[in-house]
mmCIF file of C-alpha atoms in Angstrom:
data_model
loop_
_atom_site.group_PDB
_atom_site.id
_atom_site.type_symbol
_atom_site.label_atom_id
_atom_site.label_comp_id
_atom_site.label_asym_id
_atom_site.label_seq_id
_atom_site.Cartn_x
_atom_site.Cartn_y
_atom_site.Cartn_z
ATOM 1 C CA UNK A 1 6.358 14.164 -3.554
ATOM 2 C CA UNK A 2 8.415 11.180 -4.974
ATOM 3 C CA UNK A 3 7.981 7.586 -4.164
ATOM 4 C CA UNK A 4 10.987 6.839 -3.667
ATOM 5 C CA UNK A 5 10.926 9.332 -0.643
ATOM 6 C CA UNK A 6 8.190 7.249 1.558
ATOM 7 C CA UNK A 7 9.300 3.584 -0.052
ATOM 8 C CA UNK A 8 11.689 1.385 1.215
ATOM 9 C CA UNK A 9 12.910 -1.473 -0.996
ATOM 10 C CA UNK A 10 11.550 -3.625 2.070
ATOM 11 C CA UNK A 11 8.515 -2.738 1.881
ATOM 12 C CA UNK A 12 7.445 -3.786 -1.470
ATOM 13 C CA UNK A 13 6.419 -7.333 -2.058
ATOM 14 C CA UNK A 14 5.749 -9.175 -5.524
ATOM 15 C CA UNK A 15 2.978 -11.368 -6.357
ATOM 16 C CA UNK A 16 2.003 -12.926 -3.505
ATOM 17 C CA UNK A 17 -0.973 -15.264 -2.768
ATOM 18 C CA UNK A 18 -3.738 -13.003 -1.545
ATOM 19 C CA UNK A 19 -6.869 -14.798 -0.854
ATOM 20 C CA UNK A 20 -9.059 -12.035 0.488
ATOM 21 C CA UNK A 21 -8.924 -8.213 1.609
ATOM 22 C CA UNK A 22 -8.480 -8.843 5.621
ATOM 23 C CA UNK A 23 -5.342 -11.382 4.636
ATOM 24 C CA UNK A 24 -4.289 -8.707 2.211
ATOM 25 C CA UNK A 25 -4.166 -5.547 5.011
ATOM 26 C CA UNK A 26 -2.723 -8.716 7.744
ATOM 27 C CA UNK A 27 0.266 -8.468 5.112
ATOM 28 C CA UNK A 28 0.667 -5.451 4.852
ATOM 29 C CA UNK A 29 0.991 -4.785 8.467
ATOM 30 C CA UNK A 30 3.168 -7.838 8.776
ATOM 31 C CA UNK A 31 5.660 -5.777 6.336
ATOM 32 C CA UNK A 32 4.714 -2.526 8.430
ATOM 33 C CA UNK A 33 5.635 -3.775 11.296
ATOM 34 C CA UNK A 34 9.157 -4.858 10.308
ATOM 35 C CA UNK A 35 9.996 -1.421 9.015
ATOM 36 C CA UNK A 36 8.171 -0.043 12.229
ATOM 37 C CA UNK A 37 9.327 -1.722 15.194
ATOM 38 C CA UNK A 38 8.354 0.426 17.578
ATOM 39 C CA UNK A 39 4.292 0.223 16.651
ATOM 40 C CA UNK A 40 2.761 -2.978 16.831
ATOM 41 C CA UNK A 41 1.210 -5.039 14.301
ATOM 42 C CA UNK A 42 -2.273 -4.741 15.527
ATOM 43 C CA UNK A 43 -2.330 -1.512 16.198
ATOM 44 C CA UNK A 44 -1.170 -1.028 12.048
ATOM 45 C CA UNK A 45 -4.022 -3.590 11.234
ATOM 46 C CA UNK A 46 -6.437 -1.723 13.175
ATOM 47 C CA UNK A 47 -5.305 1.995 11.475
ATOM 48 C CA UNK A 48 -6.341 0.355 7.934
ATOM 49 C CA UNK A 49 -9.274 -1.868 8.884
ATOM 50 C CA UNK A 50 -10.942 1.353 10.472
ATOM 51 C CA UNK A 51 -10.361 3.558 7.250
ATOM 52 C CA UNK A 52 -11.784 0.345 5.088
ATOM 53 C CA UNK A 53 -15.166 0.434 7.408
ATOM 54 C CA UNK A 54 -15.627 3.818 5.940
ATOM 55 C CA UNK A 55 -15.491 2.899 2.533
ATOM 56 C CA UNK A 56 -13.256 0.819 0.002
ATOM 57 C CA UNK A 57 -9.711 2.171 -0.567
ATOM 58 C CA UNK A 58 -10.038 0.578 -4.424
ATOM 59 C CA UNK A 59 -10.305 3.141 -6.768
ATOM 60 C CA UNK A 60 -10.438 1.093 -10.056
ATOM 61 C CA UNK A 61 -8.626 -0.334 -12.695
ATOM 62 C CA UNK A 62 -7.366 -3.131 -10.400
ATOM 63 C CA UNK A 63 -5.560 -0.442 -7.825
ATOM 64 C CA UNK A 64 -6.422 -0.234 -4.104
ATOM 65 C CA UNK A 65 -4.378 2.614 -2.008
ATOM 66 C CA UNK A 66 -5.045 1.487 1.500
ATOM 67 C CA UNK A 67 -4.181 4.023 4.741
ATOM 68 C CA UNK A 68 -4.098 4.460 8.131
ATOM 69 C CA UNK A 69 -3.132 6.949 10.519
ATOM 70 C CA UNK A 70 -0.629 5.883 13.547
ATOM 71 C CA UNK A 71 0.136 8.069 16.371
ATOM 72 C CA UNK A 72 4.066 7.744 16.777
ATOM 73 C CA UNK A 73 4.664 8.035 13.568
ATOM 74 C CA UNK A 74 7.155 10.786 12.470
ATOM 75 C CA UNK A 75 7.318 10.361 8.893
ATOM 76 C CA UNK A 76 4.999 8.725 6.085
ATOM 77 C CA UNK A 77 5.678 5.029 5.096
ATOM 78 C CA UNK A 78 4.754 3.311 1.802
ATOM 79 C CA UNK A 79 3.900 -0.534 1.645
ATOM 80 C CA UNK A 80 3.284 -2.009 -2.045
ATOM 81 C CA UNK A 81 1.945 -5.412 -2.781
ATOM 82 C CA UNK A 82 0.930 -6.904 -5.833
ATOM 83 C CA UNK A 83 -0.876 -10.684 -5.617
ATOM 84 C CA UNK A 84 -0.426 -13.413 -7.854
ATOM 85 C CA UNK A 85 -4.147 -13.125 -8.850
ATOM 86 C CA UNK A 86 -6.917 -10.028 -8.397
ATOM 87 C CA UNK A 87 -8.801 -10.326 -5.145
ATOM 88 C CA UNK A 88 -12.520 -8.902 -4.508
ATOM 89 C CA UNK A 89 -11.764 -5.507 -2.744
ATOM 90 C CA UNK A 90 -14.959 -4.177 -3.285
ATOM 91 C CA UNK A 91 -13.576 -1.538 -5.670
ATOM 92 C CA UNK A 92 -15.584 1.344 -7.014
ATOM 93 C CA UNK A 93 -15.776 -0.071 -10.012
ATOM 94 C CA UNK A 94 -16.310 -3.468 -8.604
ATOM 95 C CA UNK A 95 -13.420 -5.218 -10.134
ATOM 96 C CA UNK A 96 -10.845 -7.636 -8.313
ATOM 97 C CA UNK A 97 -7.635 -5.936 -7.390
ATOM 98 C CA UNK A 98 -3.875 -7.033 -7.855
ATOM 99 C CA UNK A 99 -2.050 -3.632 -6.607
ATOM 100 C CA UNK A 100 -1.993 -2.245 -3.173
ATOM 101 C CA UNK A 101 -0.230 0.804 -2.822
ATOM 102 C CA UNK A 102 -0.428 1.392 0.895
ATOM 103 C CA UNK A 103 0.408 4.342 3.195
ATOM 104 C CA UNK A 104 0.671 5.047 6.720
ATOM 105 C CA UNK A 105 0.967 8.328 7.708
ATOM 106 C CA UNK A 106 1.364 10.049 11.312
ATOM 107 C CA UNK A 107 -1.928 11.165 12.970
ATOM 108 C CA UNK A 108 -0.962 14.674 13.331
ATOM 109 C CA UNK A 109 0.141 14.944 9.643
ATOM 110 C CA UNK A 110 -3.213 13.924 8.371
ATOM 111 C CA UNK A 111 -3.861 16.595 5.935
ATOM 112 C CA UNK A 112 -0.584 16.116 4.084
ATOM 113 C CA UNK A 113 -1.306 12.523 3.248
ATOM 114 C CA UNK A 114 -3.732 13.860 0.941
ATOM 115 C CA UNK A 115 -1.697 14.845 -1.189
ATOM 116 C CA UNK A 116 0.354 11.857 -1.180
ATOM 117 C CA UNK A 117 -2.565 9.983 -1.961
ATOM 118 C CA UNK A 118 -3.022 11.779 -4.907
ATOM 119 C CA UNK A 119 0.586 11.498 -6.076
ATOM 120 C CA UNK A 120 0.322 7.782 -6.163
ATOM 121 C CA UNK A 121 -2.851 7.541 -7.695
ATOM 122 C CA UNK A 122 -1.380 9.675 -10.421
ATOM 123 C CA UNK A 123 1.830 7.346 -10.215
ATOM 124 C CA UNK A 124 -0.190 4.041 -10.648
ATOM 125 C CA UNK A 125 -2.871 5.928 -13.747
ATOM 126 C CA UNK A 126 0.951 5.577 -15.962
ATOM 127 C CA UNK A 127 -0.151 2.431 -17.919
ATOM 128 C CA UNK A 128 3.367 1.985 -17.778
ATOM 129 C CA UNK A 129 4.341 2.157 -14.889
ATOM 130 C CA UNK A 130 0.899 -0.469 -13.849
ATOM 131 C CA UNK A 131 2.508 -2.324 -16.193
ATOM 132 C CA UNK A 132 5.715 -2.779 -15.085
ATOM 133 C CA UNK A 133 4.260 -3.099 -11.282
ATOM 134 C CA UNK A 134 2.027 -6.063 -12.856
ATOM 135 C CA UNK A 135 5.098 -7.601 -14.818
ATOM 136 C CA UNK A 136 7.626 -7.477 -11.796
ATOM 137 C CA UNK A 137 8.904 -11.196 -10.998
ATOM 138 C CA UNK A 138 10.675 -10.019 -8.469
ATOM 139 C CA UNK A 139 10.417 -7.876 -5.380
ATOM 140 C CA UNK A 140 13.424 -5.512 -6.817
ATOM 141 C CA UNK A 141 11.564 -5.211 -9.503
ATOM 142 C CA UNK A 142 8.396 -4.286 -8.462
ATOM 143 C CA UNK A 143 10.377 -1.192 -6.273
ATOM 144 C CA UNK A 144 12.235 0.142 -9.596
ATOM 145 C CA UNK A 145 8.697 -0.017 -11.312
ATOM 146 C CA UNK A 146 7.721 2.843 -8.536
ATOM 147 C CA UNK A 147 11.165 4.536 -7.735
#
């Protein structure tokens, strides 16, 4: 699986202000929503509030990888946002987080995303390619970092 295969250059926003996890997942789905016009906000809100009541999507080193399922879906969707400063997250290894690397994938494809999940979390454990994500002034940037 490559990135650049579920990312849109839309769909990646650079350093913004994040002051908490709920505004950070309301952005997201703000972006979601613009790529997905035909699935409302809330309903993308609700997909990765749910999966965050089951446990924290931050797996360390500053990284969360938020998801949700969405019926009418047809094909996996990437969102990436890195904040101007590390939020709480409640992270496994309870340290603030600056990268979200965020996936929605359709509810009957649940068992691929997965793997996806594990692509990206191999993506982001490149110390240079965290690097460049962290580094990226712009929102062009911060997509060539991951595509």
């Amino acid at each position: 699986m490559e990135i650049k295969n579920i990312l849109h250059p839309d769909c990646t926003l650079c350093a913004v202000q994040g002051s908490s996890k709920k505004r950070v997942l309301e952005l997201i789905s703000q972006i979601a929503n613009q790529y997905l016009i035909d699935i409302d906000q809330a309903t993308i809100l609700s997909s990765l509030t749910c999966r965050e009541k089951m446990g924290s999507t931050g797996i360390g080193n500053g990284i969360a990888l938020p998801h949700g399922r969405l019926q009418n879906l047809e094909n996996v969707i990437a969102i990436v946002v890195t904040t101007e400063k590390p939020i709480d997250y409640d992270a496994i290894d309870n340290a603030p987080v600056d990268v979200f690397f965020a996936i929605l994938v359709p509810e009957n494809k649940a068992s691929e995303h997965l793997g996806t999940l594990s692509a990206i979390a191999t993506k982001l454990n490149n110390k240079e390619t965290l690097s460049r994500m962290r580094s990226a002034k712009t929102n062009q940037e911060l997509f060539e970092a991951l595509a």
